[in-house]
CSV table of C-alpha atoms in Angstrom, one decimal:
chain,number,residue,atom,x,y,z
A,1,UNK,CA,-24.7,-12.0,6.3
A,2,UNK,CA,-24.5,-8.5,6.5
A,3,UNK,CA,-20.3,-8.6,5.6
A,4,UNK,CA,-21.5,-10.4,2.9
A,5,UNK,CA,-23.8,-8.0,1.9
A,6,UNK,CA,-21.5,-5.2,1.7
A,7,UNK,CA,-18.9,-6.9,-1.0
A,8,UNK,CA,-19.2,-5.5,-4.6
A,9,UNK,CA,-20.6,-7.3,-7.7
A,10,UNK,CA,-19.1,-5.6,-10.6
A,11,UNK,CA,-21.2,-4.2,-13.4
A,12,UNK,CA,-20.9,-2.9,-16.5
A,13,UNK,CA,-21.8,1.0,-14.9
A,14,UNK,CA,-19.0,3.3,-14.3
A,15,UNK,CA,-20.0,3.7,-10.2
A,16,UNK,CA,-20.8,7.2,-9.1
A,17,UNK,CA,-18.8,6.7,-5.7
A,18,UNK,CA,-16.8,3.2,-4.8
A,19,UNK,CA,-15.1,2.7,-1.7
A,20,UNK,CA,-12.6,-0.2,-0.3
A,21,UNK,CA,-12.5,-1.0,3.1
A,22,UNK,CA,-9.7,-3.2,4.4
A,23,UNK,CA,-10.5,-5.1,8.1
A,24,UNK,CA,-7.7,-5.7,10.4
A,25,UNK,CA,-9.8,-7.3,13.0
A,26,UNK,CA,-8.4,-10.5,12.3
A,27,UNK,CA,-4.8,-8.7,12.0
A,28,UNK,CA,-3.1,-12.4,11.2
A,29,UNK,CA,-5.6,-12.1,8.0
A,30,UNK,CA,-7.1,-8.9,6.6
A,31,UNK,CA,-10.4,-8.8,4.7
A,32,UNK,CA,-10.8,-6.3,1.4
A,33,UNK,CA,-15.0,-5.4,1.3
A,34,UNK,CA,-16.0,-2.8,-1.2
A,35,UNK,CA,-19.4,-0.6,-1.8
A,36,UNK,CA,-20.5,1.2,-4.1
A,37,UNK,CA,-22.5,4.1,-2.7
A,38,UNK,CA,-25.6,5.9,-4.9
A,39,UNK,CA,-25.5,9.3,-4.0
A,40,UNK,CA,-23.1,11.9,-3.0
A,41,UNK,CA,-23.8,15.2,-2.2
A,42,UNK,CA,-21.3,18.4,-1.3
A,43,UNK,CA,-21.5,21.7,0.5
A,44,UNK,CA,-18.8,24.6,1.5
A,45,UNK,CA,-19.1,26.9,4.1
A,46,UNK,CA,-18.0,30.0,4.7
A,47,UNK,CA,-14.4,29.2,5.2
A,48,UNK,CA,-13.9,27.2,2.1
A,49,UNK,CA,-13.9,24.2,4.1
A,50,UNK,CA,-16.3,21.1,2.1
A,51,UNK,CA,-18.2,18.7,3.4
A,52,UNK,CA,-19.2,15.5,1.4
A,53,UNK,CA,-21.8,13.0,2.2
A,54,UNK,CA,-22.2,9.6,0.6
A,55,UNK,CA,-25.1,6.6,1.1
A,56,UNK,CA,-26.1,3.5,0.0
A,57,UNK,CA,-30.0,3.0,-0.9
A,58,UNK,CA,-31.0,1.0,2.4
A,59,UNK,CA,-31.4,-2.9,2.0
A,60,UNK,CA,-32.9,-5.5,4.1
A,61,UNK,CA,-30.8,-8.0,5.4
A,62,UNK,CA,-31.0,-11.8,7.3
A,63,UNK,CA,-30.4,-11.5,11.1
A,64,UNK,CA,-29.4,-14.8,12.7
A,65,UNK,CA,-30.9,-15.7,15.8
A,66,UNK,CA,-28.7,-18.0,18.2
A,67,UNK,CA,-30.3,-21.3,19.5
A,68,UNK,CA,-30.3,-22.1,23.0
A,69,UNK,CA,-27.3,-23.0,25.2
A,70,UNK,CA,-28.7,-26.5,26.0
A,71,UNK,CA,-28.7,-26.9,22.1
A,72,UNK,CA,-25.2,-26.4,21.2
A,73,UNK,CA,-25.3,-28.7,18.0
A,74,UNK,CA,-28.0,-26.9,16.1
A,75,UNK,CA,-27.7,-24.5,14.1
A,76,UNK,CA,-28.8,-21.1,14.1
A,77,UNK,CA,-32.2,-20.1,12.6
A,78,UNK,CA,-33.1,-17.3,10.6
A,79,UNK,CA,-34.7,-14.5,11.8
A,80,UNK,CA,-36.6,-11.3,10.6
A,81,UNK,CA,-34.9,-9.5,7.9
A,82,UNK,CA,-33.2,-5.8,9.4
A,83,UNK,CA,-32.7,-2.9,7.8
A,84,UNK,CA,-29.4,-2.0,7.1
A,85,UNK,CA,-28.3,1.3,5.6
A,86,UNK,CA,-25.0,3.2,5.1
A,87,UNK,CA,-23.6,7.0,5.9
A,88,UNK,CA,-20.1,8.4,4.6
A,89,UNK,CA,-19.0,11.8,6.1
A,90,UNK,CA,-15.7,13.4,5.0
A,91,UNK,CA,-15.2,17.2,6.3
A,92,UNK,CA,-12.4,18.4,4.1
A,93,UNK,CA,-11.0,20.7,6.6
A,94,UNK,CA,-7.8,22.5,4.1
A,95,UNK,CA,-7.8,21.7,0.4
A,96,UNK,CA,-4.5,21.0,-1.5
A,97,UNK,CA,-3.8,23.2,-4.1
A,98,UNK,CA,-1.7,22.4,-6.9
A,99,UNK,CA,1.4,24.2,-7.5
A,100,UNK,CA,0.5,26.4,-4.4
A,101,UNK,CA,0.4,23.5,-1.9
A,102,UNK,CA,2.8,20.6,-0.7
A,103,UNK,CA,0.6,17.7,-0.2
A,104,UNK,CA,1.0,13.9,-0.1
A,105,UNK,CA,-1.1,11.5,0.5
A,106,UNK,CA,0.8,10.5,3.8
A,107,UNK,CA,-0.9,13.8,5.3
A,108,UNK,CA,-4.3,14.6,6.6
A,109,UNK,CA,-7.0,16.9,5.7
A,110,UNK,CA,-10.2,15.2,6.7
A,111,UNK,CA,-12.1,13.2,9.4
A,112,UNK,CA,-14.0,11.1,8.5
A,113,UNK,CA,-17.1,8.5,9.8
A,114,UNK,CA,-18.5,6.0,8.2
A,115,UNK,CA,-21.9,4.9,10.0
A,116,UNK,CA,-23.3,1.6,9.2
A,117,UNK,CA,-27.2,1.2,10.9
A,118,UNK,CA,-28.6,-2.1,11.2
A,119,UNK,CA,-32.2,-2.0,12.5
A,120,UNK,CA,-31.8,-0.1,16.2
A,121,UNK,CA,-28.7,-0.9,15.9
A,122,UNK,CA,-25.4,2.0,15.0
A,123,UNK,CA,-21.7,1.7,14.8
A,124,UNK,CA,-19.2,4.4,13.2
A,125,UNK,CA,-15.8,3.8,12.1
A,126,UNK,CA,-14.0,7.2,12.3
A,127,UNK,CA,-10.3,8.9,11.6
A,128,UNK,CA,-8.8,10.7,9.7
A,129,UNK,CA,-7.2,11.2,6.3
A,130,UNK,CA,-6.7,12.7,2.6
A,131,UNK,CA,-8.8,13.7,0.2
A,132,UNK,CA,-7.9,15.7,-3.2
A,133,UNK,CA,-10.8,16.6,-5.4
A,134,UNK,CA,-11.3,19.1,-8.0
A,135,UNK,CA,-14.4,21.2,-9.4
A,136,UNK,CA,-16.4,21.5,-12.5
A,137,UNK,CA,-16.0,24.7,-14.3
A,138,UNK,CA,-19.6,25.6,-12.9
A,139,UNK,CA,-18.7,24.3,-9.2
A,140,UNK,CA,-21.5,22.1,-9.4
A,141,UNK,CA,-19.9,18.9,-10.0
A,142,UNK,CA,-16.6,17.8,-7.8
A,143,UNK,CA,-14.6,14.5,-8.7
A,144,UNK,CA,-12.2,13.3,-6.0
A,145,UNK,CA,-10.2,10.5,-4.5
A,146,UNK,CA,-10.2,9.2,-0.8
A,147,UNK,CA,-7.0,8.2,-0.2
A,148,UNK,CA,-5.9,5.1,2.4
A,149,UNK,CA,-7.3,6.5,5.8
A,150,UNK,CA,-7.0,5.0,9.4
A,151,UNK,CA,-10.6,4.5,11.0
A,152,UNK,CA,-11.7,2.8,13.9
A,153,UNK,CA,-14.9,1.8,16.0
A,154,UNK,CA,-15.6,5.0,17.5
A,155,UNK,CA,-19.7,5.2,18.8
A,156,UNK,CA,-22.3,2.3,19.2
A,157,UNK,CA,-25.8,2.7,19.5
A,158,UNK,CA,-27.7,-0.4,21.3
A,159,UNK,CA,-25.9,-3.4,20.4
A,160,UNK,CA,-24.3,-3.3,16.7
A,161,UNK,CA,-21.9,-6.4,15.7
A,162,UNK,CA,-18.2,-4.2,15.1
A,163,UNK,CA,-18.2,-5.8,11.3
A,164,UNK,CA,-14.7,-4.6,10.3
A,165,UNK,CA,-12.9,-3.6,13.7
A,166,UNK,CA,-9.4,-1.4,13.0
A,167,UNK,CA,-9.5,-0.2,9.1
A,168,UNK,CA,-8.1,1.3,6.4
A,169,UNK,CA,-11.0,3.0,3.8
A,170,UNK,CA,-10.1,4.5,0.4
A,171,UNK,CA,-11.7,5.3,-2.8
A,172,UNK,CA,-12.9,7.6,-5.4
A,173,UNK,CA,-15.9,9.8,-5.9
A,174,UNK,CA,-18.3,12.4,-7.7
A,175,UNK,CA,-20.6,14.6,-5.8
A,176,UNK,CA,-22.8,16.9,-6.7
A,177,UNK,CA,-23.6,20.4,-4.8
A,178,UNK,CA,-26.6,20.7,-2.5
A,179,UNK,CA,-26.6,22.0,0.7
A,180,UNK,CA,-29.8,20.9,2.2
A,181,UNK,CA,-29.2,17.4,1.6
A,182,UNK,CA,-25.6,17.5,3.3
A,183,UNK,CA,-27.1,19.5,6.2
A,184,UNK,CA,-30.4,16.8,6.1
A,185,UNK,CA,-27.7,13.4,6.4
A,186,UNK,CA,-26.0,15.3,9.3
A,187,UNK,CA,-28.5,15.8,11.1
A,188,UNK,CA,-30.0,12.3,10.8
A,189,UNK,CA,-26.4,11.2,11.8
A,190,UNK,CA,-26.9,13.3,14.6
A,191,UNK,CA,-30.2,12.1,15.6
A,192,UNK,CA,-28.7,8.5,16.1
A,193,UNK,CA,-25.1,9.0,17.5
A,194,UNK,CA,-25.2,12.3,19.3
A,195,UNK,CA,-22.7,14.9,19.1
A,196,UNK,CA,-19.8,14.1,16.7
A,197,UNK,CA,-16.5,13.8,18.7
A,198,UNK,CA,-13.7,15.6,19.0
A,199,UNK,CA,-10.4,14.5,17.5
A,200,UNK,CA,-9.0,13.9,21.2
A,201,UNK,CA,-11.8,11.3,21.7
A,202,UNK,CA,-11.5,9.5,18.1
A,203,UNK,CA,-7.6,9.2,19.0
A,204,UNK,CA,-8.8,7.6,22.3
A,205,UNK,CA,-10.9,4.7,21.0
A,206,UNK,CA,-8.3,3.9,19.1
């Protein structure tokens, strides 16, 4: 139920941020989910590195609850409907800079973790890859593209079902500046997963 919930019904409005996620956890046959995320927010710090974060407005979902063993042939029942919301990090950590920078989208220039929270329950989905983005005259407004990046199941909070196991994530975006609200999501991100982990440790869970 909640896969299901994450696969995009198209509308007629241009999306502000849309993302594809392709699942190899069944590697013999890959699944293609998409999202369309409501809000995207950037900040730079003092080394002209930029953070964006993305969400999705949180939803309530149908949680199935198992029947007993001794019961094998029924089905399972219904139970309360959980919360389920959705975090996208990138940390552009070097920006490619036409005519002055060689960049492909092969390379790397951001982690990124994508946290999916389902009542009590976390899981993030983290790597790496390449972002290119440019700014509005003002640099209030960026525009940018997610290109195909390598993520797995990195942290788990209590017990969260691994939805997607090894993926690929890519997709385009507009963000708009604010600090607070960048530095607000992190540390919310924070509150439920800990410290973020190193790029030695994301490598590992791999």
């Amino acid at each position: 139920m909640i896969a299901a919930s994450l696969c995009l019904l198209s509308g007629c409005t241009k999306p502000i941020a849309q993302f594809e996620i392709e699942s190899f956890k069944d590697s013999a046959a890959p699944q293609r989910y998409s999202e369309v995320f409501d809000a995207g927010y950037f900040c730079v710090d003092s080394s002209k590195n930029h953070t964006f974060i993305f969400t999705v407005s949180p939803t309530y979902v149908a949680r199935e609850v198992d029947t007993p063993d001794e019961a094998p042939e029924s089905t399972p029942t219904p139970g309360e409907p959980v919360r389920l919301s959705q975090t996208l990090e990138l940390k552009v950590f070097w920006r490619a800079i036409p005519g002055s920078t060689f960049a492909e989208s092969t390379q790397t220039n951001a982690n990124i973790v994508y946290c999916l929270t389902t009542g009590r329950n976390c899981i993030t989905y983290e790597g790496a890859g390449f972002v290119s983005f440019n700014e509005s005259h003002d640099g209030q407004t960026v525009t940018g593209m997610l290109e195909s990046a390598a993520l797995c199941p990195a942290r788990f909070v209590n017990a969260p079902a691994d939805l997607f196991g090894p993926c690929h994530i890519s997709g385009t975006f507009v963000a708009q500046k604010d600090r607070a609200a960048v530095v607000s999501h992190q540390l919310a991100l924070r509150r439920k997963l800990g410290p973020p982990l190193s790029s030695q440790d994301v490598a590992a869970a791999k």
